[in-house]
mmCIF file of C-alpha atoms in Angstrom:
data_model
loop_
_atom_site.group_PDB
_atom_site.id
_atom_site.type_symbol
_atom_site.label_atom_id
_atom_site.label_comp_id
_atom_site.label_asym_id
_atom_site.label_seq_id
_atom_site.Cartn_x
_atom_site.Cartn_y
_atom_site.Cartn_z
ATOM 1 C CA MET C 22 -89.078 -58.630 8.757
ATOM 2 C CA THR C 23 -92.848 -58.642 8.652
ATOM 3 C CA GLY C 24 -93.836 -55.307 10.257
ATOM 4 C CA LEU C 25 -93.619 -51.760 8.950
ATOM 5 C CA ARG C 26 -90.238 -50.043 8.643
ATOM 6 C CA TYR C 27 -89.580 -47.075 10.913
ATOM 7 C CA VAL C 28 -86.584 -45.244 9.403
ATOM 8 C CA TYR C 29 -84.448 -43.024 11.636
ATOM 9 C CA ALA C 30 -81.798 -41.811 9.226
ATOM 10 C CA VAL C 31 -79.843 -42.436 6.059
ATOM 11 C CA CYS C 32 -76.051 -42.442 6.048
ATOM 12 C CA ARG C 33 -73.049 -43.854 4.269
ATOM 13 C CA PRO C 34 -71.798 -47.346 5.234
ATOM 14 C CA LEU C 35 -70.567 -47.200 8.809
ATOM 15 C CA GLY C 36 -66.839 -47.146 9.450
ATOM 16 C CA ALA C 37 -67.413 -48.504 12.964
ATOM 17 C CA PRO C 38 -70.132 -50.755 14.373
ATOM 18 C CA LEU C 39 -73.145 -49.351 16.159
ATOM 19 C CA GLN C 40 -73.290 -49.980 19.888
ATOM 20 C CA ALA C 41 -74.350 -53.493 20.751
ATOM 21 C CA GLN C 42 -78.057 -54.110 21.307
ATOM 22 C CA LEU C 43 -79.070 -50.637 20.111
ATOM 23 C CA THR C 44 -82.856 -50.339 20.289
ATOM 24 C CA GLY C 45 -85.227 -47.717 18.957
ATOM 25 C CA VAL C 46 -88.955 -47.042 19.207
ATOM 26 C CA GLU C 47 -90.924 -49.526 21.307
ATOM 27 C CA GLY C 48 -87.640 -51.292 22.141
ATOM 28 C CA ALA C 49 -87.263 -52.636 18.596
ATOM 29 C CA PRO C 50 -83.659 -53.378 17.488
ATOM 30 C CA ALA C 51 -82.078 -50.880 15.104
ATOM 31 C CA LYS C 52 -80.996 -52.535 11.857
ATOM 32 C CA GLN C 53 -79.246 -51.500 8.657
ATOM 33 C CA LEU C 54 -80.587 -51.783 5.125
ATOM 34 C CA ASN C 55 -77.891 -51.248 2.471
ATOM 35 C CA HIS C 56 -78.828 -49.929 -0.964
ATOM 36 C CA HIS C 57 -76.963 -47.995 -3.687
ATOM 37 C CA GLY C 58 -74.001 -47.415 -1.377
ATOM 38 C CA LEU C 59 -76.193 -45.894 1.316
ATOM 39 C CA VAL C 60 -77.583 -47.264 4.575
ATOM 40 C CA ALA C 61 -81.073 -46.767 5.975
ATOM 41 C CA VAL C 62 -81.101 -47.328 9.745
ATOM 42 C CA LEU C 63 -84.508 -48.664 10.735
ATOM 43 C CA SER C 64 -86.592 -50.781 13.063
ATOM 44 C CA GLU C 65 -89.499 -53.108 12.453
ATOM 45 C CA VAL C 66 -92.644 -51.725 14.108
ATOM 46 C CA PRO C 67 -96.188 -53.120 14.336
ATOM 47 C CA GLU C 68 -98.852 -51.834 11.970
ATOM 48 C CA ARG C 69 -101.349 -51.666 14.833
ATOM 49 C CA ASP C 70 -99.352 -48.707 16.228
ATOM 50 C CA PHE C 71 -97.713 -47.243 13.133
ATOM 51 C CA GLY C 72 -100.291 -47.714 10.409
ATOM 52 C CA GLU C 73 -101.773 -44.492 9.064
ATOM 53 C CA GLU C 74 -104.825 -44.296 11.343
ATOM 54 C CA PRO C 75 -103.288 -45.453 14.649
ATOM 55 C CA LEU C 76 -100.225 -43.286 14.027
ATOM 56 C CA ARG C 77 -102.401 -40.227 13.524
ATOM 57 C CA ALA C 78 -104.080 -40.933 16.861
ATOM 58 C CA HIS C 79 -100.746 -41.558 18.621
ATOM 59 C CA LEU C 80 -99.382 -38.229 17.437
ATOM 60 C CA GLU C 81 -102.080 -36.529 19.529
ATOM 61 C CA ASP C 82 -100.895 -38.416 22.639
ATOM 62 C CA LEU C 83 -98.172 -36.285 24.230
ATOM 63 C CA ASP C 84 -96.846 -39.097 26.436
ATOM 64 C CA TRP C 85 -96.545 -41.471 23.487
ATOM 65 C CA LEU C 86 -95.005 -38.741 21.387
ATOM 66 C CA ALA C 87 -92.390 -37.914 24.038
ATOM 67 C CA ALA C 88 -91.401 -41.571 24.489
ATOM 68 C CA THR C 89 -91.131 -42.080 20.737
ATOM 69 C CA ALA C 90 -89.075 -38.903 20.323
ATOM 70 C CA ARG C 91 -86.640 -40.048 23.028
ATOM 71 C CA ALA C 92 -86.202 -43.442 21.392
ATOM 72 C CA HIS C 93 -85.805 -41.847 17.962
ATOM 73 C CA GLN C 94 -83.200 -39.429 19.282
ATOM 74 C CA GLY C 95 -81.328 -42.239 21.019
ATOM 75 C CA VAL C 96 -80.706 -43.963 17.686
ATOM 76 C CA ILE C 97 -79.685 -40.695 16.023
ATOM 77 C CA ASP C 98 -77.265 -39.965 18.888
ATOM 78 C CA ALA C 99 -75.691 -43.426 18.540
ATOM 79 C CA LEU C 100 -75.298 -42.884 14.796
ATOM 80 C CA THR C 101 -73.726 -39.457 15.302
ATOM 81 C CA VAL C 102 -70.913 -41.091 17.297
ATOM 82 C CA VAL C 103 -69.815 -43.261 14.368
ATOM 83 C CA THR C 104 -70.925 -41.373 11.225
ATOM 84 C CA THR C 105 -72.707 -38.325 9.814
ATOM 85 C CA PRO C 106 -76.404 -39.247 9.602
ATOM 86 C CA LEU C 107 -79.102 -37.524 7.624
ATOM 87 C CA PRO C 108 -81.974 -37.750 10.141
ATOM 88 C CA LEU C 109 -85.530 -38.260 8.968
ATOM 89 C CA ARG C 110 -88.586 -36.749 10.592
ATOM 90 C CA LEU C 111 -90.086 -38.396 13.636
ATOM 91 C CA ALA C 112 -92.359 -41.339 12.755
ATOM 92 C CA THR C 113 -91.251 -41.751 9.135
ATOM 93 C CA VAL C 114 -92.655 -45.170 8.253
ATOM 94 C CA PHE C 115 -92.565 -47.322 5.090
ATOM 95 C CA ARG C 116 -94.501 -50.432 4.143
ATOM 96 C CA ASP C 117 -91.486 -52.731 3.596
ATOM 97 C CA ASP C 118 -87.829 -52.911 2.565
ATOM 98 C CA SER C 119 -88.737 -52.348 -1.064
ATOM 99 C CA ALA C 120 -90.411 -49.040 -0.199
ATOM 100 C CA VAL C 121 -87.317 -47.935 1.737
ATOM 101 C CA ARG C 122 -85.108 -48.773 -1.256
ATOM 102 C CA SER C 123 -87.435 -46.812 -3.530
ATOM 103 C CA MET C 124 -87.151 -43.794 -1.207
ATOM 104 C CA ILE C 125 -83.349 -43.971 -1.364
ATOM 105 C CA GLU C 126 -83.383 -44.185 -5.151
ATOM 106 C CA ALA C 127 -85.835 -41.315 -5.541
ATOM 107 C CA ARG C 128 -83.878 -38.994 -3.238
ATOM 108 C CA GLU C 129 -80.370 -40.306 -3.777
ATOM 109 C CA GLU C 130 -78.979 -37.098 -5.290
ATOM 110 C CA HIS C 131 -80.285 -34.976 -2.414
ATOM 111 C CA ILE C 132 -79.065 -37.477 0.182
ATOM 112 C CA LEU C 133 -75.522 -37.635 -1.228
ATOM 113 C CA ARG C 134 -75.272 -33.869 -1.674
ATOM 114 C CA THR C 135 -76.472 -33.228 1.878
ATOM 115 C CA LEU C 136 -74.196 -35.865 3.413
ATOM 116 C CA ASP C 137 -71.229 -34.270 1.629
ATOM 117 C CA ARG C 138 -72.151 -30.871 3.073
ATOM 118 C CA LEU C 139 -72.686 -32.182 6.610
ATOM 119 C CA GLU C 140 -69.694 -34.535 6.769
ATOM 120 C CA GLY C 141 -67.706 -33.989 9.978
ATOM 121 C CA ARG C 142 -70.104 -31.332 11.246
ATOM 122 C CA VAL C 143 -72.553 -31.183 14.143
ATOM 123 C CA GLU C 144 -75.386 -28.926 15.216
ATOM 124 C CA TRP C 145 -75.351 -26.831 18.385
ATOM 125 C CA GLY C 146 -78.472 -25.149 19.714
ATOM 126 C CA VAL C 147 -78.488 -21.835 21.580
ATOM 127 C CA LYS C 148 -81.523 -20.378 23.334
ATOM 128 C CA ILE C 149 -81.786 -17.112 25.244
ATOM 129 C CA TYR C 150 -84.553 -16.508 27.779
ATOM 130 C CA ALA C 151 -85.572 -13.248 29.438
ATOM 131 C CA GLU C 152 -86.614 -13.948 33.007
ATOM 132 C CA THR C 153 -90.084 -12.721 33.921
ATOM 133 C CA GLU C 154 -88.607 -11.155 37.058
ATOM 134 C CA GLN C 155 -85.128 -9.735 37.335
ATOM 135 C CA PRO C 156 -83.130 -11.251 40.195
ATOM 136 C CA GLN C 157 -83.013 -8.032 42.211
ATOM 137 C CA GLN C 158 -86.792 -7.645 41.885
ATOM 138 C CA ALA C 159 -87.461 -11.194 43.004
ATOM 139 C CA ALA C 160 -85.287 -10.692 46.089
ATOM 140 C CA GLN C 161 -87.317 -7.693 47.269
ATOM 141 C CA PRO C 162 -90.606 -8.188 49.102
ATOM 142 C CA ALA C 163 -93.623 -6.671 47.385
ATOM 143 C CA VAL C 164 -94.630 -3.314 48.872
ATOM 144 C CA LYS C 165 -98.360 -2.939 49.339
ATOM 145 C CA ALA C 166 -99.673 0.151 47.587
ATOM 146 C CA ALA C 167 -101.050 2.726 50.011
ATOM 147 C CA SER C 168 -103.398 4.178 47.413
ATOM 148 C CA GLY C 169 -104.598 3.725 43.858
ATOM 149 C CA ARG C 170 -102.027 6.297 42.754
ATOM 150 C CA ASP C 171 -99.226 4.288 44.391
ATOM 151 C CA TYR C 172 -100.493 1.149 42.720
ATOM 152 C CA LEU C 173 -100.449 2.785 39.284
ATOM 153 C CA ARG C 174 -96.953 4.155 39.899
ATOM 154 C CA GLN C 175 -95.703 0.657 40.826
ATOM 155 C CA ARG C 176 -97.307 -0.807 37.714
ATOM 156 C CA ARG C 177 -95.633 1.834 35.516
ATOM 157 C CA GLN C 178 -92.268 1.086 37.112
ATOM 158 C CA GLN C 179 -92.728 -2.646 36.534
ATOM 159 C CA THR C 180 -93.728 -2.049 32.919
ATOM 160 C CA ARG C 181 -90.700 0.191 32.294
ATOM 161 C CA ALA C 182 -88.396 -2.394 33.896
ATOM 162 C CA GLY C 183 -89.873 -5.129 31.726
ATOM 163 C CA GLU C 184 -89.519 -3.045 28.567
ATOM 164 C CA ASP C 185 -85.922 -2.190 29.451
ATOM 165 C CA LEU C 186 -85.042 -5.846 29.999
ATOM 166 C CA TRP C 187 -86.718 -6.836 26.736
ATOM 167 C CA GLN C 188 -84.742 -4.203 24.778
ATOM 168 C CA LYS C 189 -81.509 -5.402 26.380
ATOM 169 C CA ALA C 190 -82.465 -9.002 25.615
ATOM 170 C CA GLU C 191 -83.104 -8.272 21.937
ATOM 171 C CA ALA C 192 -79.824 -6.360 21.588
ATOM 172 C CA PHE C 193 -77.880 -9.110 23.365
ATOM 173 C CA ALA C 194 -79.500 -11.852 21.280
ATOM 174 C CA THR C 195 -78.761 -10.010 18.023
ATOM 175 C CA HIS C 196 -75.115 -9.471 18.980
ATOM 176 C CA LEU C 197 -74.590 -13.052 20.153
ATOM 177 C CA HIS C 198 -76.220 -14.494 17.045
ATOM 178 C CA GLU C 199 -73.934 -12.387 14.857
ATOM 179 C CA GLN C 200 -70.874 -13.626 16.774
ATOM 180 C CA LEU C 201 -71.881 -17.281 16.639
ATOM 181 C CA SER C 202 -72.927 -17.089 12.986
ATOM 182 C CA ALA C 203 -69.525 -15.638 12.088
ATOM 183 C CA PHE C 204 -67.828 -18.574 13.829
ATOM 184 C CA ALA C 205 -70.143 -21.312 12.522
ATOM 185 C CA GLU C 206 -70.326 -22.510 8.923
ATOM 186 C CA ASP C 207 -74.091 -21.983 8.804
ATOM 187 C CA SER C 208 -76.923 -20.970 11.111
ATOM 188 C CA ARG C 209 -80.700 -21.160 11.349
ATOM 189 C CA LEU C 210 -83.119 -18.989 13.310
ATOM 190 C CA HIS C 211 -86.128 -20.943 14.569
ATOM 191 C CA ALA C 212 -89.376 -19.527 15.896
ATOM 192 C CA PRO C 213 -89.318 -18.737 19.641
ATOM 193 C CA GLN C 214 -90.527 -21.629 21.764
ATOM 194 C CA ASN C 215 -93.947 -21.529 23.396
ATOM 195 C CA PRO C 216 -93.294 -21.704 27.173
ATOM 196 C CA GLY C 217 -96.545 -23.589 27.654
ATOM 197 C CA LEU C 218 -95.231 -26.391 25.458
ATOM 198 C CA SER C 219 -91.518 -26.310 26.280
ATOM 199 C CA GLY C 220 -91.945 -25.883 30.040
ATOM 200 C CA ALA C 221 -88.954 -23.513 30.071
ATOM 201 C CA ALA C 222 -89.093 -20.517 32.398
ATOM 202 C CA GLY C 223 -88.950 -17.038 30.909
ATOM 203 C CA ARG C 224 -89.622 -15.596 27.475
ATOM 204 C CA ASN C 225 -87.666 -17.138 24.607
ATOM 205 C CA VAL C 226 -85.732 -14.369 22.849
ATOM 206 C CA LEU C 227 -83.429 -16.451 20.630
ATOM 207 C CA ASN C 228 -83.870 -20.002 19.366
ATOM 208 C CA ALA C 229 -81.053 -20.733 16.932
ATOM 209 C CA ALA C 230 -79.009 -23.613 15.527
ATOM 210 C CA TYR C 231 -75.407 -23.497 14.345
ATOM 211 C CA LEU C 232 -73.510 -25.873 12.061
ATOM 212 C CA VAL C 233 -69.997 -26.332 13.424
ATOM 213 C CA PRO C 234 -67.114 -28.607 12.375
ATOM 214 C CA ARG C 235 -66.801 -31.265 15.045
ATOM 215 C CA GLY C 236 -63.171 -30.317 15.653
ATOM 216 C CA HIS C 237 -64.147 -26.705 16.439
ATOM 217 C CA SER C 238 -66.909 -27.575 18.899
ATOM 218 C CA GLU C 239 -64.837 -26.836 21.999
ATOM 219 C CA GLU C 240 -64.100 -23.307 20.763
ATOM 220 C CA PHE C 241 -67.791 -22.774 19.976
ATOM 221 C CA VAL C 242 -68.824 -23.877 23.477
ATOM 222 C CA GLU C 243 -66.257 -21.542 25.047
ATOM 223 C CA LEU C 244 -67.548 -18.657 22.923
ATOM 224 C CA VAL C 245 -71.081 -19.225 24.243
ATOM 225 C CA ASP C 246 -69.915 -19.723 27.840
ATOM 226 C CA ARG C 247 -68.121 -16.374 27.865
ATOM 227 C CA THR C 248 -71.428 -14.563 27.285
ATOM 228 C CA LYS C 249 -73.638 -16.289 29.826
ATOM 229 C CA ASP C 250 -73.447 -13.660 32.579
ATOM 230 C CA ASP C 251 -73.217 -10.549 30.416
ATOM 231 C CA VAL C 252 -76.775 -9.298 31.068
ATOM 232 C CA PRO C 253 -78.580 -9.875 34.397
ATOM 233 C CA GLY C 254 -82.046 -11.308 33.904
ATOM 234 C CA LEU C 255 -81.088 -13.283 30.786
ATOM 235 C CA ARG C 256 -80.413 -17.013 30.627
ATOM 236 C CA VAL C 257 -78.365 -18.620 27.846
ATOM 237 C CA GLU C 258 -78.854 -22.338 27.208
ATOM 238 C CA LEU C 259 -76.550 -24.417 25.000
ATOM 239 C CA THR C 260 -77.517 -27.875 23.727
ATOM 240 C CA GLY C 261 -75.674 -30.385 21.556
ATOM 241 C CA PRO C 262 -73.812 -31.637 19.761
ATOM 242 C CA TRP C 263 -76.644 -33.035 17.643
ATOM 243 C CA ALA C 264 -77.007 -34.502 14.233
ATOM 244 C CA ALA C 265 -77.556 -31.582 11.877
ATOM 245 C CA TYR C 266 -81.368 -31.636 11.785
ATOM 246 C CA SER C 267 -81.680 -27.938 11.001
ATOM 247 C CA PHE C 268 -79.352 -28.142 8.007
ATOM 248 C CA ALA C 269 -80.621 -31.299 6.315
ATOM 249 C CA GLY C 270 -82.861 -29.306 3.974
ATOM 250 C CA GLU C 271 -85.684 -31.336 2.497
ATOM 251 C CA GLU C 272 -86.090 -34.483 4.586
ATOM 252 C CA ALA C 273 -84.447 -37.488 2.966
#
C-alpha cells in the first residue's frame, strides 16, 4: 500500500472472515494488518484528503464528516458481528504499516487488557427526551388572551406545566438509569445532546451507555421497552448493540 493508513479498530485474530468486499471510508477496502497477535483493521486513504492539513479542513465540513462517520461505523459494525473490536477515534490515521505496528507495540498492554474486559459484551445507548409540548397541550387550540392579565396567567400556567414535566423527567431518568445500571456490567453518563446538532426533538434529559453481555441483550431491551410509556411527554430512545466505544478507556 502506498497511501496513509486509516485504522478503524484493533482486535484479536478473527475467528470468522469479514463480509466479502467490505469497504470503509471513501470506498476503500478494509484490510487486516497482523502484529504481536493482534489485528489492526484499516484502509489505505489518499494523503490529499487525510494528511494533517486537508484532514483538519475536512473535519469542519459537516457533510464530509457525516459520510466518513457512516463509513467508519460500517466497518466497526461488521467487525462487531465476528469479534470484539476496540474501536479507534474517527479519522485516526498513520503514515504507513510500520507506524501502525509501532502503535500496537506502544499500547499493547492497554489493548489486551481492554479486549479482555470487553470480550462478549456490547454497548447499548439510552436517551430520554422531554417533549417541548405535552401531547394534551398540543391537541388543544391556543386560546387568545382577552387581556394582558389573561396573557400573564397563561404564561404562568405554561411555565408551571413545563417545570412539572421537567421534574418528572429528571426523576424518571434517575430511576431508569439506576435500574439499567444495576442490570448492566458498567454504565457511562454522557453530556446531554445539543438539539441543534443532533436534530432530535425535545430536551435531552438522559444520554447514557450501558455495557451488557451479548447474551443478556434481549433482557436489557425488554427492560427498557417496559418503561417507554410510563410518563406522558417523555420519549425513550434505545440504540445498539454497538461496539463498546464508551468503555474502551484511552483510545488504542
